[in-house]
PDB file of C-alpha atoms in Angstrom:
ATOM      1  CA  UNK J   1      75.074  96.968 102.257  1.00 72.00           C
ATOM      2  CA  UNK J   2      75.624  94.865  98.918  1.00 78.00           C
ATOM      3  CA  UNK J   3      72.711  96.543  97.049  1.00 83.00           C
ATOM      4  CA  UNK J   4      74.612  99.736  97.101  1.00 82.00           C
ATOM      5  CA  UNK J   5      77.753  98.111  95.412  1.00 83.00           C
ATOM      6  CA  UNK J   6      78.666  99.622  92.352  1.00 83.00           C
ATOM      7  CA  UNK J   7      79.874  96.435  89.711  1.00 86.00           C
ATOM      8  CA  UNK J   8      83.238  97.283  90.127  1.00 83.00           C
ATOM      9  CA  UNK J   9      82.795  96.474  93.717  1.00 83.00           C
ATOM     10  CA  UNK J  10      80.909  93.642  93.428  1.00 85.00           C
ATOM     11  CA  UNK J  11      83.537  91.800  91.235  1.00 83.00           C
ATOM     12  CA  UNK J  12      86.043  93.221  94.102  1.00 81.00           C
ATOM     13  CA  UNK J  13      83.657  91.236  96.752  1.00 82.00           C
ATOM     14  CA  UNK J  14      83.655  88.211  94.374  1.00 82.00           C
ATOM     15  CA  UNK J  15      87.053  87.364  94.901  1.00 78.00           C
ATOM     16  CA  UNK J  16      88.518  84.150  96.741  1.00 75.00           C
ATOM     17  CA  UNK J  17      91.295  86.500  98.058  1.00 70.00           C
ATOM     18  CA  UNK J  18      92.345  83.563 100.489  1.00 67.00           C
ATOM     19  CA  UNK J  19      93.062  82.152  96.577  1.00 69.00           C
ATOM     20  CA  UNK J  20      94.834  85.047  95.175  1.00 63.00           C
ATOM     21  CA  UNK J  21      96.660  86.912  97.862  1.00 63.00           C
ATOM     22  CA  UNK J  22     100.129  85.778  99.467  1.00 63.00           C
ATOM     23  CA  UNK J  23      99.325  84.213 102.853  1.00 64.00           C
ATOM     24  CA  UNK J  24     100.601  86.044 106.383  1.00 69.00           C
ATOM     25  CA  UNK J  25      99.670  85.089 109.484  1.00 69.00           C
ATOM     26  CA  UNK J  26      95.996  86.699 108.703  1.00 70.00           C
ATOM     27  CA  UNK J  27      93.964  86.260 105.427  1.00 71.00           C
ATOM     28  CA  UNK J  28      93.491  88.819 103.404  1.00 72.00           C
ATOM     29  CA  UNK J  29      89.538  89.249 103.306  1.00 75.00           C
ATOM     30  CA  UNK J  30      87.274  91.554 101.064  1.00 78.00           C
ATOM     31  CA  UNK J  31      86.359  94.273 104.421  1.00 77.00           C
ATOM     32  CA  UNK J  32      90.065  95.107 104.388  1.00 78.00           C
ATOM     33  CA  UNK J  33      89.704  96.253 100.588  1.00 80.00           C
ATOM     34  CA  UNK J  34      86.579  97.872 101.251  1.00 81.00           C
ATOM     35  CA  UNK J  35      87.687 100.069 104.321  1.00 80.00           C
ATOM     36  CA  UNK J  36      90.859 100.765 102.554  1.00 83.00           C
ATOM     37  CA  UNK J  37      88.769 102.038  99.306  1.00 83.00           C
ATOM     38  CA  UNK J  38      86.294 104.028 101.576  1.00 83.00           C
ATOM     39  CA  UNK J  39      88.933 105.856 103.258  1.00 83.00           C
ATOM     40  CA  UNK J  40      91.084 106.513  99.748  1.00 85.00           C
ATOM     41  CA  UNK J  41      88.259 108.521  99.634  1.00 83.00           C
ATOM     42  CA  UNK J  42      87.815 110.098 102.622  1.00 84.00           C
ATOM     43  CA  UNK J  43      90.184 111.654 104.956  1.00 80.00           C
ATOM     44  CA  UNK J  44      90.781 109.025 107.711  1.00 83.00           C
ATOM     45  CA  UNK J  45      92.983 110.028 110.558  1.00 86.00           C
ATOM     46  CA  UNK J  46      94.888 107.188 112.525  1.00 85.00           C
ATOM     47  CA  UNK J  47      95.893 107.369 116.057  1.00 84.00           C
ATOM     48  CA  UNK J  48      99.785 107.165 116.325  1.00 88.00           C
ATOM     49  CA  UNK J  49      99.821 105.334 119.845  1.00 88.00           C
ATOM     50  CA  UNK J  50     103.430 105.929 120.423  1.00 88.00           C
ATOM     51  CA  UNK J  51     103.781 109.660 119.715  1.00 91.00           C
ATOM     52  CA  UNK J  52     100.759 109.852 122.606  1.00 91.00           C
ATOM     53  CA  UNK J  53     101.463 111.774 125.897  1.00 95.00           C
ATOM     54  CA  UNK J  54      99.144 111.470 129.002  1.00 95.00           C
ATOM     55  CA  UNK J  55      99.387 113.928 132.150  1.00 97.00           C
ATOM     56  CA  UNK J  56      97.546 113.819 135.724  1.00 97.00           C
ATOM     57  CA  UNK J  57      97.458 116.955 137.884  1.00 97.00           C
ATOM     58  CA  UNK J  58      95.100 117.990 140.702  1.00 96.00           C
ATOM     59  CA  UNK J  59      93.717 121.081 140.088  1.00 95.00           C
ATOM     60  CA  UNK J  60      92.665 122.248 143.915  1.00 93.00           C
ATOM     61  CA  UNK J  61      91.448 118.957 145.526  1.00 94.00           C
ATOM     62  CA  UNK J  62      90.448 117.347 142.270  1.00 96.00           C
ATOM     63  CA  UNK J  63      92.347 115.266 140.705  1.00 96.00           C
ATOM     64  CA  UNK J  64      92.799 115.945 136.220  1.00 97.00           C
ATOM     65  CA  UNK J  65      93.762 113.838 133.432  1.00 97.00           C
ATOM     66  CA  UNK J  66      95.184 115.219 130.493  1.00 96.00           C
ATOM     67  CA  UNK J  67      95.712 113.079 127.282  1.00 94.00           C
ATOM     68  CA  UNK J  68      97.502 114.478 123.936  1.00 95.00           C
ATOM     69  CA  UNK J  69      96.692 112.135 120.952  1.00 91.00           C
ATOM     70  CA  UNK J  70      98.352 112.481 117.777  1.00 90.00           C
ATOM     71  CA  UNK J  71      97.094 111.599 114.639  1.00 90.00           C
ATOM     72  CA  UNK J  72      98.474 110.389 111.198  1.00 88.00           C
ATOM     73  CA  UNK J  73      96.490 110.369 108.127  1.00 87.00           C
ATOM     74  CA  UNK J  74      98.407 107.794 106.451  1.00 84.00           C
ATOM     75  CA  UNK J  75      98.690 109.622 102.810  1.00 85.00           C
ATOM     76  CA  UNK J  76     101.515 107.668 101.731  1.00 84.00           C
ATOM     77  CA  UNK J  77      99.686 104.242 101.777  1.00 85.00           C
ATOM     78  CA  UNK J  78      96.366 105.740 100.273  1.00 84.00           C
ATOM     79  CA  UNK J  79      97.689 108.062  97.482  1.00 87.00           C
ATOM     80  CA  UNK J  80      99.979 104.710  96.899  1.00 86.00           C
ATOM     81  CA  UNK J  81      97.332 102.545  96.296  1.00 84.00           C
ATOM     82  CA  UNK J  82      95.271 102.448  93.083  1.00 86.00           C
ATOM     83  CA  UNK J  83      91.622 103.501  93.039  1.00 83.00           C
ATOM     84  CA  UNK J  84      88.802 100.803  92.617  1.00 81.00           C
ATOM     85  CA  UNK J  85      89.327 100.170  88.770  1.00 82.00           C
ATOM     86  CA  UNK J  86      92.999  99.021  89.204  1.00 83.00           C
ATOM     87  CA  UNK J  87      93.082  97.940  92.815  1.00 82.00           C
ATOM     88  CA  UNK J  88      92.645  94.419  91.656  1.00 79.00           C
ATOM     89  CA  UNK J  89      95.607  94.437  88.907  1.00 79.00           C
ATOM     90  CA  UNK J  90      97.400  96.411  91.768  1.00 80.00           C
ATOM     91  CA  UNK J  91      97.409  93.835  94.469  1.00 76.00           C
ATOM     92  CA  UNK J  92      98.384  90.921  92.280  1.00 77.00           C
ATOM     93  CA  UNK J  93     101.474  92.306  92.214  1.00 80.00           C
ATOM     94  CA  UNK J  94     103.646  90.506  95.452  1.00 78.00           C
ATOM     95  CA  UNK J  95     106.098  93.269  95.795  1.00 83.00           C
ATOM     96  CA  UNK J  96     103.277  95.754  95.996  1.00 83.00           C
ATOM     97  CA  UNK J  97     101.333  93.376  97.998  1.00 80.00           C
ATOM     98  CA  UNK J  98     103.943  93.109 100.458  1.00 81.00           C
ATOM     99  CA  UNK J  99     104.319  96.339 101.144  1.00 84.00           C
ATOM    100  CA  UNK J 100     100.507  97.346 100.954  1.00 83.00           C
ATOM    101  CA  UNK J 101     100.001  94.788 103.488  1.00 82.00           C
ATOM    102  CA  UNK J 102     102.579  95.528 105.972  1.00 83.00           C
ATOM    103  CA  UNK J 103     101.463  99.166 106.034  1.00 84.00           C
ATOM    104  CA  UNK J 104      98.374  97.762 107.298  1.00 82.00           C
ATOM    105  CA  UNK J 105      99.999  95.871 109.627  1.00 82.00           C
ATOM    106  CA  UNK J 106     101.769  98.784 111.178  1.00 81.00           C
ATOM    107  CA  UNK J 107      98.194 100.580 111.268  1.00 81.00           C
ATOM    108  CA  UNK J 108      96.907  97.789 113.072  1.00 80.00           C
ATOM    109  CA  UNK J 109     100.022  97.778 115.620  1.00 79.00           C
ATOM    110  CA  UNK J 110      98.693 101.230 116.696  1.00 78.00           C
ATOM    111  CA  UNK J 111      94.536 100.632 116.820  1.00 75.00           C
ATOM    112  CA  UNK J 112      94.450  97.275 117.886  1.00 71.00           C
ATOM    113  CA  UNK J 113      93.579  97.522 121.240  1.00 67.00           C
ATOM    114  CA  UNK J 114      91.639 100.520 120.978  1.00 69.00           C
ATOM    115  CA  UNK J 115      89.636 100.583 117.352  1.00 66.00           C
ATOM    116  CA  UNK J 116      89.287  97.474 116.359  1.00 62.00           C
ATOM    117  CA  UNK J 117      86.981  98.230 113.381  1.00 62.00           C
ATOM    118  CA  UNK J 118      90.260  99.180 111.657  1.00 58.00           C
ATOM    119  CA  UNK J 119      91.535  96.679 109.163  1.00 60.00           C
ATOM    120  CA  UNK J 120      91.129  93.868 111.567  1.00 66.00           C
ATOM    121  CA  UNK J 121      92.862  90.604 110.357  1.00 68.00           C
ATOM    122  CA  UNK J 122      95.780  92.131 109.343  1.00 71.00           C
ATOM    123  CA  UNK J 123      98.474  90.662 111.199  1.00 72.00           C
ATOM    124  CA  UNK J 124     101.984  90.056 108.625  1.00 73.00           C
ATOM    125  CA  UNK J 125     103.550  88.791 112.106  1.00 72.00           C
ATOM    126  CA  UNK J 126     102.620  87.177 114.627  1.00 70.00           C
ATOM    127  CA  UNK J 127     101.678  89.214 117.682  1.00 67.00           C
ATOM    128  CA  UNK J 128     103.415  87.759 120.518  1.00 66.00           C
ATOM    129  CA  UNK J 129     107.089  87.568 120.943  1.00 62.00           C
ATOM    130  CA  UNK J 130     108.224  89.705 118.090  1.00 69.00           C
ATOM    131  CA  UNK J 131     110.877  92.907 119.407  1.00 74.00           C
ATOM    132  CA  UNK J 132     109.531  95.682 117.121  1.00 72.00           C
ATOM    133  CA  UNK J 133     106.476  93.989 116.240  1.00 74.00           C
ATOM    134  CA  UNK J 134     104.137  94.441 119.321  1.00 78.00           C
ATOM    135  CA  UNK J 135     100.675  95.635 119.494  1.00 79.00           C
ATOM    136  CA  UNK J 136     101.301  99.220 121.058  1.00 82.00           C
ATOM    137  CA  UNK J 137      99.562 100.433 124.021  1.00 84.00           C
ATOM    138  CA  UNK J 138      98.945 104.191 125.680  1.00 87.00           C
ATOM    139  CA  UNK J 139     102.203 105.029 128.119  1.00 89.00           C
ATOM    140  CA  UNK J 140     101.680 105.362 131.613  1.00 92.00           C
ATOM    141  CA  UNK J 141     100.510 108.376 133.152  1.00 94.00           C
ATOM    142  CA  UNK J 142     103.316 110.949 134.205  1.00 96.00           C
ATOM    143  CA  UNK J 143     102.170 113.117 137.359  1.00 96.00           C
ATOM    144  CA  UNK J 144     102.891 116.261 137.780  1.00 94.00           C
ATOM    145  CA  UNK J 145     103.338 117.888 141.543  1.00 87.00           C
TER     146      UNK J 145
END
């Protein structure tokens, strides 16, 4: 994959961000950067786990499930963000840090036990025993008669 950096990128990859980049409970590593720039670009669509609605019905004798996902694109944290040629100069910053990395955070909160290629190693608090800061999970199922 690191022949097809451009140099920008490569100087991006060369980083000791462990170095650089206020400590949380997870270190900030060079993938994170890299999925964030790829879907700048893009048009990524996150799962909002808590805005999710799930159904079962039986339809004659068989028995249905019905799932509603909703999805957020996230456009404030990626037209927020610098491109590649500032990102660097960007993130240096610790009040822009902060915020870029709790963002993540909360987009972790959602996929975490269901994408886990997302911006893994995000965590800004710990997972367990935090009100407000749990990893979210699909509600149960309501039945309908």
């Amino acid at each position: 994959l690191e022949q097809y950096y451009t140099k920008k990128l490569h100087n991006l990859a060369n980083i000791q961000w462990n170095r650089k980049i206020f400590q949380f409970c997870d270190v900030f590593l060079f993938h994170q950067v890299l999925e964030f720039l790829v879907r700048q670009l893009a048009v990524p669509y996150h799962i909002n786990i808590s805005s999710t609605c799930r159904w079962s019905y039986v339809a004659k004798e068989t028995r249905m499930f019905l799932d509603l996902f909703v999805f957020d694109e996230c456009r404030y944290l990626y037209d927020w963000m610098p491109t590649i040629d500032n990102f660097i100069h960007s993130i240096e910053d610790i009040e822009r840090q902060l915020v870029f990395r709790f963002a993540l955070d909360g987009i972790t909160r959602h996929t975490r036990w269901y994408f886990e290629e997302y911006f893994s190693g995000t965590a800004c608090v710990e997972k367990f025993d935090k009100k407000g800061f749990e990893y979210l999970t699909l509600k149960r199922r309501n039945y309908i008669t």
